Structures are given as structure tokens and as C-alpha cells.
Coordinates of N, CA and C in Angstrom, one line a residue:
X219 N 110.9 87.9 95.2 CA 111.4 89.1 95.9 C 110.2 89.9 96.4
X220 N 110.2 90.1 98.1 CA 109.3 91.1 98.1 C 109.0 92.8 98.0
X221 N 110.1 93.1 97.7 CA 110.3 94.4 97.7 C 111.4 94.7 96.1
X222 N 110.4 96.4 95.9 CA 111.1 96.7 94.6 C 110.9 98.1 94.2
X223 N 111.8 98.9 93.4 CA 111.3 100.3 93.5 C 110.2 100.3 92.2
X224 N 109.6 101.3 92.6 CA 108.6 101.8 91.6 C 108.7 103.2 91.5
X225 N 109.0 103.0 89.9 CA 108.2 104.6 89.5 C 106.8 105.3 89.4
X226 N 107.4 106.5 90.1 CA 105.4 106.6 90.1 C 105.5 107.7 89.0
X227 N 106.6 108.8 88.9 CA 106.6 109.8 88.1 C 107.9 110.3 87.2
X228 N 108.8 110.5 86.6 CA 109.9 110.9 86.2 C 111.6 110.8 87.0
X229 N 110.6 111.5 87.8 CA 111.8 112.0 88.6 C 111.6 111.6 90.1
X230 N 110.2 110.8 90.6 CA 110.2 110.2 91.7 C 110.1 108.3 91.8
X231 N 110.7 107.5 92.1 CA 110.9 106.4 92.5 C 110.3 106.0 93.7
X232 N 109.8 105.2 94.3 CA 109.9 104.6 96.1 C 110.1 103.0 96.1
X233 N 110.0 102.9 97.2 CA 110.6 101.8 97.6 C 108.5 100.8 97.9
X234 N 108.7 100.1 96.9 CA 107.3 99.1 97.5 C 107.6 97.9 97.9
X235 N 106.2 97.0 98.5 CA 106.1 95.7 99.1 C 104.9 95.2 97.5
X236 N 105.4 93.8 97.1 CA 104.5 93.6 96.2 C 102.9 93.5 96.3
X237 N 102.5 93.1 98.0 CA 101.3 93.3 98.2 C 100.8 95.0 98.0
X238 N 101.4 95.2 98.5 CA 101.3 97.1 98.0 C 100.8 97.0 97.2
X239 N 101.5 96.6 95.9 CA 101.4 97.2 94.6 C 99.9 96.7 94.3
X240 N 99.7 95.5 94.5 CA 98.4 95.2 94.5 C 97.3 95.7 94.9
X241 N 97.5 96.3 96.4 CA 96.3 96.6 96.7 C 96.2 98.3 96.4
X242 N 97.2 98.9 95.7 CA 97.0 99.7 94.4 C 96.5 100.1 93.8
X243 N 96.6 99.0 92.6 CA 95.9 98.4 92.0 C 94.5 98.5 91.9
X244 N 94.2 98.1 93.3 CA 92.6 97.5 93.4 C 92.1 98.4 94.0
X245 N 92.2 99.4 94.8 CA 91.7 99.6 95.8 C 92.3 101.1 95.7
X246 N 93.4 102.1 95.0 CA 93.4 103.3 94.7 C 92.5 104.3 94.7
X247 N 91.3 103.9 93.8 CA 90.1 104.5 93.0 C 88.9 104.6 94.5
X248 N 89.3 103.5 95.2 CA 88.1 103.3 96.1 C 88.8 103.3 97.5
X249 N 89.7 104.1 97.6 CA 90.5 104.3 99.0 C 89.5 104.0 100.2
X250 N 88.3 104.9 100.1 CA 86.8 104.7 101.3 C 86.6 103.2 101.6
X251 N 86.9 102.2 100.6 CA 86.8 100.6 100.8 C 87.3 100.2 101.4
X252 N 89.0 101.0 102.2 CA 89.7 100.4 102.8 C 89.7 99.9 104.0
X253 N 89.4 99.2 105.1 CA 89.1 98.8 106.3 C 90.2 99.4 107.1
X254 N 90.1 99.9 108.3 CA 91.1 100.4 109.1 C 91.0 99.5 110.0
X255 N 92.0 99.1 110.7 CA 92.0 98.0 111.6 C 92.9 98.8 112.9
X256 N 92.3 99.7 114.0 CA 93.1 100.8 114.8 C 93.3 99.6 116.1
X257 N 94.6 100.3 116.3 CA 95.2 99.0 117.6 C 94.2 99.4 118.7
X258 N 93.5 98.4 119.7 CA 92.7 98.8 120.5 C 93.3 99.0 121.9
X259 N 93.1 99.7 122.7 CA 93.6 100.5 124.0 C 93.9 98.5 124.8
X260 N 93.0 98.1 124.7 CA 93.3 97.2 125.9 C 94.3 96.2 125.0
X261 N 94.7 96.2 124.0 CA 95.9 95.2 123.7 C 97.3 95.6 124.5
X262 N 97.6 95.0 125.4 CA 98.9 95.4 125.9 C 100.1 94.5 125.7
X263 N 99.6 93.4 124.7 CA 101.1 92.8 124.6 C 102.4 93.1 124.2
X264 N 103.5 93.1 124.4 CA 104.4 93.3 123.9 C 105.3 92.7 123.4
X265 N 106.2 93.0 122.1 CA 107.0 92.1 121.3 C 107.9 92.6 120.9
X266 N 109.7 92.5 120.9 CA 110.3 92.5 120.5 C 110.5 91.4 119.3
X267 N 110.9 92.3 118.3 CA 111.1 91.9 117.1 C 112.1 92.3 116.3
X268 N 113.0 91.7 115.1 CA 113.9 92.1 114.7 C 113.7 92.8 113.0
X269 N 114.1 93.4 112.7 CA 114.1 93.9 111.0 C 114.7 95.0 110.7
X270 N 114.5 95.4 109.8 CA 115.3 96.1 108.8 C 114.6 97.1 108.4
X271 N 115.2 98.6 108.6 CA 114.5 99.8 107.6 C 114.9 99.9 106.5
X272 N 113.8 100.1 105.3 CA 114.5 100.3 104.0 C 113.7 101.6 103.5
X273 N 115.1 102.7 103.8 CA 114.6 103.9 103.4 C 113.9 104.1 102.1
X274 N 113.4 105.0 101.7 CA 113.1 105.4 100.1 C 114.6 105.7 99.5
X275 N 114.5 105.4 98.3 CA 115.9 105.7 97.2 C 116.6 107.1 97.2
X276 N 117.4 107.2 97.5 CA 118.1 108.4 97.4 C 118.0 109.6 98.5
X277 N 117.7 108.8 99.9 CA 117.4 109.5 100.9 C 118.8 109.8 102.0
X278 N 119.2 110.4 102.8 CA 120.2 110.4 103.5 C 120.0 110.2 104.6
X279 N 121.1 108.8 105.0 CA 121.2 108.2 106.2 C 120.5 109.2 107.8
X280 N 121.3 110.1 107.9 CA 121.4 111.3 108.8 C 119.8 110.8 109.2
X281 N 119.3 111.9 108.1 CA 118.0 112.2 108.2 C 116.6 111.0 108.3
X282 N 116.9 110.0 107.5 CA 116.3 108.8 107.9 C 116.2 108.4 109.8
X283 N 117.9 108.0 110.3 CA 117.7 107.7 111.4 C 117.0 108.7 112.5
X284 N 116.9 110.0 112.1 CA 116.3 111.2 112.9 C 115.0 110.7 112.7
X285 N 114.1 110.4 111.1 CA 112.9 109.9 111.6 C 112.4 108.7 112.1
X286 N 113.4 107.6 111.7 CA 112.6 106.7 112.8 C 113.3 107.1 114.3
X287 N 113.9 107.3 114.4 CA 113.5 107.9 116.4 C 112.6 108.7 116.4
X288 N 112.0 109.7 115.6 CA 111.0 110.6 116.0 C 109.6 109.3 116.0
X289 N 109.9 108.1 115.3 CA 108.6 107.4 115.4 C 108.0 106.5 116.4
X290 N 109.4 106.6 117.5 CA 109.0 106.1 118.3 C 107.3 107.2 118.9
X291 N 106.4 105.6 119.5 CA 105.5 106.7 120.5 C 103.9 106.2 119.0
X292 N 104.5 106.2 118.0 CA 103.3 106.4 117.0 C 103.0 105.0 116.5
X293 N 102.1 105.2 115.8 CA 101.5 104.3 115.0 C 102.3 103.7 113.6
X294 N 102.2 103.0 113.9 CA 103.1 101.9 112.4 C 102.1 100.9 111.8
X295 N 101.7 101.0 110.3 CA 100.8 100.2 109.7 C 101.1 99.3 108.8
X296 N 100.1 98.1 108.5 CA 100.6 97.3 107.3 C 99.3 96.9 107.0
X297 N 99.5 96.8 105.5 CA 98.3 96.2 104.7 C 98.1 94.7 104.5
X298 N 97.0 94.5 104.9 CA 96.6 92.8 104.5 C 95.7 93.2 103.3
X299 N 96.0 92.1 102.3 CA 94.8 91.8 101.1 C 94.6 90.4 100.9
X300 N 93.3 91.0 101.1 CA 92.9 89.5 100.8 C 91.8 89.1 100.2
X301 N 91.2 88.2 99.7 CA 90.9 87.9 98.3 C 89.4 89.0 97.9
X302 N 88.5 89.3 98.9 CA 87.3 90.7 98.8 C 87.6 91.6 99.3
X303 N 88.9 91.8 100.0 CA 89.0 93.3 100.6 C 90.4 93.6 101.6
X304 N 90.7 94.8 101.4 CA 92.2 95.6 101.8 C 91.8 96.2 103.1
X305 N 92.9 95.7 104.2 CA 92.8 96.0 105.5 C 94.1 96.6 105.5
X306 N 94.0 97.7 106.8 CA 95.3 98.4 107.6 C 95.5 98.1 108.4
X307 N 96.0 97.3 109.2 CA 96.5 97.3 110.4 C 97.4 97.8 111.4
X308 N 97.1 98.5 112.9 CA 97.8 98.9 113.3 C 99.1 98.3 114.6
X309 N 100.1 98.9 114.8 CA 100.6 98.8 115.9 C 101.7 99.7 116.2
X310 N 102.1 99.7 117.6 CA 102.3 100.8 118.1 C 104.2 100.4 118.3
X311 N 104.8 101.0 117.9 CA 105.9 101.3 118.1 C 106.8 101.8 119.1
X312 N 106.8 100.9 120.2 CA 107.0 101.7 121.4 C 108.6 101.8 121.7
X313 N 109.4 101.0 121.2 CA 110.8 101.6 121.2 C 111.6 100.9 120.3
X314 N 112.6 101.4 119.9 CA 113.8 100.9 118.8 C 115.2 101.4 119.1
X315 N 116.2 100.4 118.8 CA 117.3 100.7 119.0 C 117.7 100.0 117.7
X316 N 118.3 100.4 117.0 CA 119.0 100.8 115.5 C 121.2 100.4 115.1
X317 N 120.8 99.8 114.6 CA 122.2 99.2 114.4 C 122.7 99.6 113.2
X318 N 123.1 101.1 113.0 CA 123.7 101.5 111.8 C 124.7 101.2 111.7
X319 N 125.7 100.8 113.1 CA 127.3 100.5 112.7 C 127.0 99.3 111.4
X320 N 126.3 98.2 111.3 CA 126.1 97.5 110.4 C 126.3 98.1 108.8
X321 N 127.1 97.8 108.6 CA 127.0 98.4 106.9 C 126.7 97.5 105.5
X322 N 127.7 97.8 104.8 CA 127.0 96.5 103.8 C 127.3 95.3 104.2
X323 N 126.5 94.4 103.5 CA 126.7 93.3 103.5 C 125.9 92.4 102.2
X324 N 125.9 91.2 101.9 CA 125.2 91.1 101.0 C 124.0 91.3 100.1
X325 N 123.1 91.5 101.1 CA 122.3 92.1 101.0 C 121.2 93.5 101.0
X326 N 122.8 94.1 100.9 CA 122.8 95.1 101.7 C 124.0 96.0 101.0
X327 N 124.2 96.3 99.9 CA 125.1 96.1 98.8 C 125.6 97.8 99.2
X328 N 125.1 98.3 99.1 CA 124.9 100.1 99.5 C 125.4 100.5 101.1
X329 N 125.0 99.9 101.8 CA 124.5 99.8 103.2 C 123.6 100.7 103.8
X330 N 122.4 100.9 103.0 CA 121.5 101.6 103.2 C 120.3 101.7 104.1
X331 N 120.4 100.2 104.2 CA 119.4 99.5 105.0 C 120.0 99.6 106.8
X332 N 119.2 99.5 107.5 CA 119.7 99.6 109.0 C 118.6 98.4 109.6
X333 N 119.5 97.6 110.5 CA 119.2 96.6 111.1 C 118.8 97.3 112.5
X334 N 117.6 96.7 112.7 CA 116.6 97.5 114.2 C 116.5 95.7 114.8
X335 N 115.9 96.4 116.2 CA 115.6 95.6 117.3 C 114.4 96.5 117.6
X336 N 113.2 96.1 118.0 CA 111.9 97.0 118.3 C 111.6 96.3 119.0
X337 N 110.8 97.3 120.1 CA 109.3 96.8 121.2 C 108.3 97.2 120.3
X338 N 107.0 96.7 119.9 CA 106.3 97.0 119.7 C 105.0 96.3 120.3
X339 N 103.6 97.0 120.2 CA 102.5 96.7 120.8 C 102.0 96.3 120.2
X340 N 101.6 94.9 120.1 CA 100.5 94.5 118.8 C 99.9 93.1 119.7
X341 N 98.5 92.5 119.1 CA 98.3 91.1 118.6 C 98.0 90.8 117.7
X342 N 99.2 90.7 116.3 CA 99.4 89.9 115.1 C 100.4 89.4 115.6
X343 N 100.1 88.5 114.8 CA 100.8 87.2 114.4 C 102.4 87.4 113.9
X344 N 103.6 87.6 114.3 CA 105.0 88.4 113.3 C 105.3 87.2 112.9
X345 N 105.8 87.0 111.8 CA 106.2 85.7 110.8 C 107.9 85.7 110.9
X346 N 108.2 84.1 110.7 CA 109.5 83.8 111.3 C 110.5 84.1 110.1
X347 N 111.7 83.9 110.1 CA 112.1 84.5 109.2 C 112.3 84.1 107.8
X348 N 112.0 83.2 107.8 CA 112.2 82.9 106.4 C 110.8 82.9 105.8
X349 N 109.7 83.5 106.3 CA 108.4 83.5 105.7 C 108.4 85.2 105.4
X350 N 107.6 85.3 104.7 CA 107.1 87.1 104.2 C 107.1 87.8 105.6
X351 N 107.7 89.4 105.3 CA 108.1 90.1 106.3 C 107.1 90.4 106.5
X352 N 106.8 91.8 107.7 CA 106.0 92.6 107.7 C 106.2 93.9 107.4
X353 N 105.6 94.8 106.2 CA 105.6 96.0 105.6 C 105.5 96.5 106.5
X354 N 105.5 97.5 107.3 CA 105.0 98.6 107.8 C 105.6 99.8 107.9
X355 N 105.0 101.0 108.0 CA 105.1 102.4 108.1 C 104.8 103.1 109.2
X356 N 105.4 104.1 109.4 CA 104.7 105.1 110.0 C 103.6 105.7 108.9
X357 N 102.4 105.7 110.5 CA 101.0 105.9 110.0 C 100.7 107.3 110.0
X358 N 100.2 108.0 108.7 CA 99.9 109.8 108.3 C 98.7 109.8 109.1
X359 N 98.3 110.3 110.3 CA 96.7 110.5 110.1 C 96.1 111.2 109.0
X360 N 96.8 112.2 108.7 CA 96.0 113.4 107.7 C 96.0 112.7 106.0
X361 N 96.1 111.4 106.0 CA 95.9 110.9 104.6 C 95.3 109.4 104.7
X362 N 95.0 109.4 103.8 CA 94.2 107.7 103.3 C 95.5 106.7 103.5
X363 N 95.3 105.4 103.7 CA 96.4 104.9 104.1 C 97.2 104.3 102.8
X364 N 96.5 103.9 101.6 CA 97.1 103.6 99.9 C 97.9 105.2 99.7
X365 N 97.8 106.7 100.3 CA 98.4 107.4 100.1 C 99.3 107.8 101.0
X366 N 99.6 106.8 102.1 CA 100.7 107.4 103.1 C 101.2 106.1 102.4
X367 N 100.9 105.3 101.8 CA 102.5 104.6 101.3 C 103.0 105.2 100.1
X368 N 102.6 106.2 99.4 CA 102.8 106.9 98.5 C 104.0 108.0 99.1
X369 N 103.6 107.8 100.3 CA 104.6 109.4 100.9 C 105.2 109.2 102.0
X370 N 105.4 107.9 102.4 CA 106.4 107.4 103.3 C 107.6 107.7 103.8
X371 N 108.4 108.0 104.5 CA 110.1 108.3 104.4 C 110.6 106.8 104.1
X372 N 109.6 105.9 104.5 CA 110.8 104.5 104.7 C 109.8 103.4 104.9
X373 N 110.3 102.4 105.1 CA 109.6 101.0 105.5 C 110.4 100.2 106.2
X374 N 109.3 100.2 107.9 CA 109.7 99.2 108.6 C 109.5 97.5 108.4
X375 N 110.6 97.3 107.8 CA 110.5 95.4 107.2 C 110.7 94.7 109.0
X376 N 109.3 94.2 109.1 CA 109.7 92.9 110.5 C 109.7 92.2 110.1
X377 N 110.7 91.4 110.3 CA 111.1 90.0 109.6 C 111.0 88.8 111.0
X378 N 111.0 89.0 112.1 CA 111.2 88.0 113.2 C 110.9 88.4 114.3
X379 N 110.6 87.6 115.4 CA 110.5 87.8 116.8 C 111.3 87.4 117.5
X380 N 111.8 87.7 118.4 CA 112.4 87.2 119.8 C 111.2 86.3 120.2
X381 N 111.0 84.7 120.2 CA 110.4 83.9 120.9 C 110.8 83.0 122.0
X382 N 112.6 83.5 122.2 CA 113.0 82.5 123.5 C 112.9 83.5 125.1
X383 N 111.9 84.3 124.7 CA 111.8 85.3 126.6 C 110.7 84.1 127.2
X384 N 111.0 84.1 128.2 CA 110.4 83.0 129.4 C 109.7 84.5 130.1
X385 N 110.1 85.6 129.9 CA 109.7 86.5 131.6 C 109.2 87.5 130.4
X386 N 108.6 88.7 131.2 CA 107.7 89.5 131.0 C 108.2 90.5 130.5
X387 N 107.9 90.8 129.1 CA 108.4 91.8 128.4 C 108.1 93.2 129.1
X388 N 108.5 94.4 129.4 CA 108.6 95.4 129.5 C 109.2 96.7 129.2
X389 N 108.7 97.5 129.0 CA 109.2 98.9 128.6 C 110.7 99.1 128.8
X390 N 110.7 98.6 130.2 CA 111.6 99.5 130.8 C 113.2 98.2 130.6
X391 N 112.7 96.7 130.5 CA 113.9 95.9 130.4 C 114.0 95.1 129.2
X392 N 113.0 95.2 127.9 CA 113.2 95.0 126.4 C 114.6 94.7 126.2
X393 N 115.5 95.6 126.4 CA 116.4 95.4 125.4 C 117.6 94.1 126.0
X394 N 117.3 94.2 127.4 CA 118.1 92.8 127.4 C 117.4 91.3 127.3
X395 N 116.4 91.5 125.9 CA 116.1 90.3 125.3 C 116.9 90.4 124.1
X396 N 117.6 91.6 123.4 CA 117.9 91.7 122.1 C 119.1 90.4 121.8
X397 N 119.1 89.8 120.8 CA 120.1 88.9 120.2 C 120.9 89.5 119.6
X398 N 121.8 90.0 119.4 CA 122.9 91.5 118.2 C 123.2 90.2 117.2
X399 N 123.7 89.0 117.6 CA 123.8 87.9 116.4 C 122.4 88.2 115.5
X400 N 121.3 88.2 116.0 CA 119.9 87.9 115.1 C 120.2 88.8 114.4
X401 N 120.2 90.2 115.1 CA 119.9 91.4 114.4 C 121.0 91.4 113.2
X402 N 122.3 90.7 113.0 CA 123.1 90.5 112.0 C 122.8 89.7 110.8
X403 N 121.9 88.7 111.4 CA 121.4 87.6 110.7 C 120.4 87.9 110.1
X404 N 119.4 89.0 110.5 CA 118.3 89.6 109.5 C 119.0 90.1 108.3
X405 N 120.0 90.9 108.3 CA 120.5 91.9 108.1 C 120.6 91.1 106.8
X406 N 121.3 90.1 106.7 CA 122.1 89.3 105.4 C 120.4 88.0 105.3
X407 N 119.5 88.0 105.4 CA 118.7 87.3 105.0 C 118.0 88.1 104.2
X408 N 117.7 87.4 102.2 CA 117.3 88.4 101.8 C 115.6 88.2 102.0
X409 N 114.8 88.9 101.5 CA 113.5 89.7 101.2 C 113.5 90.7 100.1

């Protein structure tokens, strides 16, 4: 399982990625060690991709879906660890359209989770779906990045790409690559 709550104090819970926990772990005490990895101006690719937000525990829907639309425009990060050292990486979140009618389902027992379709701006690599998702968050400037996952509202899980576009992704005509089958099919694939 990649994901699981953790207590950090009594009365607060969140939602982690097991790499998280690890680089934790390691790399808490020594936050300054952590490599930032900032998306660079001339990467302009673009990628629709499919996944799942998994709010923190005990949050309300409402208010969740208000912040990821406020996230559109920002930075979304995820941690690589790897065997000498913990990197951040960035990318840019340039639009999302959100499938709350989705409710439970098996994996999805609550129906807390909300199945997304995103553009986003990156050159990583997004892993298919049956391999390890991608963690990411919206990015705090005003904190160390081991402490914006401490204080997250949520986690954007990318679990897949759209790889059957033949023509040129763009801002303005993204969403008629979306699959609504995929985005149902993430939905019930667990992680």
C-alpha cells in the first residue's frame, strides 16, 4: 500500500506516501540537505494526466474542492529518495477539472477521494498505472518542503497519462483529450 494515515500528535492525523515517511525519517533534522529541483521557465511540455485527490482525514469536501481550484496556476511538488539524497520536484499545474459526481466506490469506501483529469507542465517521467503513483502537493513557498507535507490540505495522487494524443496539447483544447472511462478506472484502481 502506498498511502496511510499517520499520527503525528493526539489529536492530529494526515494522510502520507510511504516514501514520505522515509525521507522523514532521514532528512527531517537536515531539511537544508534537501535538493530543490524548480521547474525551469523553458520546459513547456504539456501533459494531461489522470488521478485522484486524497484530502487529509476529516476535511470537508466543500472546502477541499475550493482549494484545489485555487491551485490551479501554482506549483505542485513531489519527493524523490534516493539511495544518498532527497529531492523536490517541481511542476506546474496548469489546469484541472475534477469529478466529484464520482462517489464511492471500492476503493473509495467514504467517497472522499475525487477523481481529477489535469494539464500539467512538467518533464518527468508520469508512471502508468499500475506502477507507483505520483505524490504531489501544492508547493508552501514560506516553508521547507519535509514541512509543507506536514501542512498540506491534500495530496495530488498521479497515477497515469493520457498517451494516445497524436496532436498538440494545449491550454486552451486539453480537455478534449480527457477519457471520463479512465478517470473512473483510476478511481477504483487501488494505491
Amino acid at each position: 500500500m502506498q498511502y496511510a494515515v499517520m499520527a503525528i500528535s493526539e489529536d492530529l492525523n494526515i494522510l502520507i506516501d510511504a516514501v514520505e515517511v522515509s525521507a522523514l525519517d532521514n532528512y527531517a533534522q537536515k531539511e537544508d540537505e534537501v535538493k530543490v529541483c524548480p521547474l525551469e521557465d523553458d520546459v513547456q511540455q504539456l501533459k494531461v494526466v489522470y488521478g485522484v485527490f486524497m484530502p487529509q482525514p476529516d476535511s470537508k469536501k466543500e472546502t477541499i474542492i475550493k482549494q484545489v481550484k485555487e491551485s490551479v496556476g501554482y506549483i505542485i511538488s513531489h519527493i524523490e529518495l534516493e539511495e544518498e539524497s532527497c529531492k523536490i520536484v517541481d511542476m506546474e499545474l496548469v489546469d484541472i477539472e475534477l469529478y466529484e459526481q464520482y462517489g464511492e466506490g471500492t476503493y473509495n469506501p467514504r467517497g472522499q477521494y475525487i477523481p481529477f483529469a489535469a494539464l500539467i507542465r512538467t518533464n518527468c517521467t508520469i508512471p502508468q498505472l499500475k506502477q507507483r503513483a505520483i505524490t504531489s502537493f501544492l508547493r508552501y513557498g514560506n516553508m521547507g518542503a519535509l514541512t509543507n507535507v506536514l501542512n498540506r490540505f491534500g495530496i495530488f495522487s498521479i497515477r497515469d497519462e493520457e498517451r494516445r494524443i497524436r496532436k498538440k496539447v494545449t491550454v486552451e483544447g486539453w480537455k478534449e483529450f480527457i477519457d471520463e472511462s479512465r478517470v473512473i478506472k483510476i478511481l477504483n484502481t487501488p494505491k
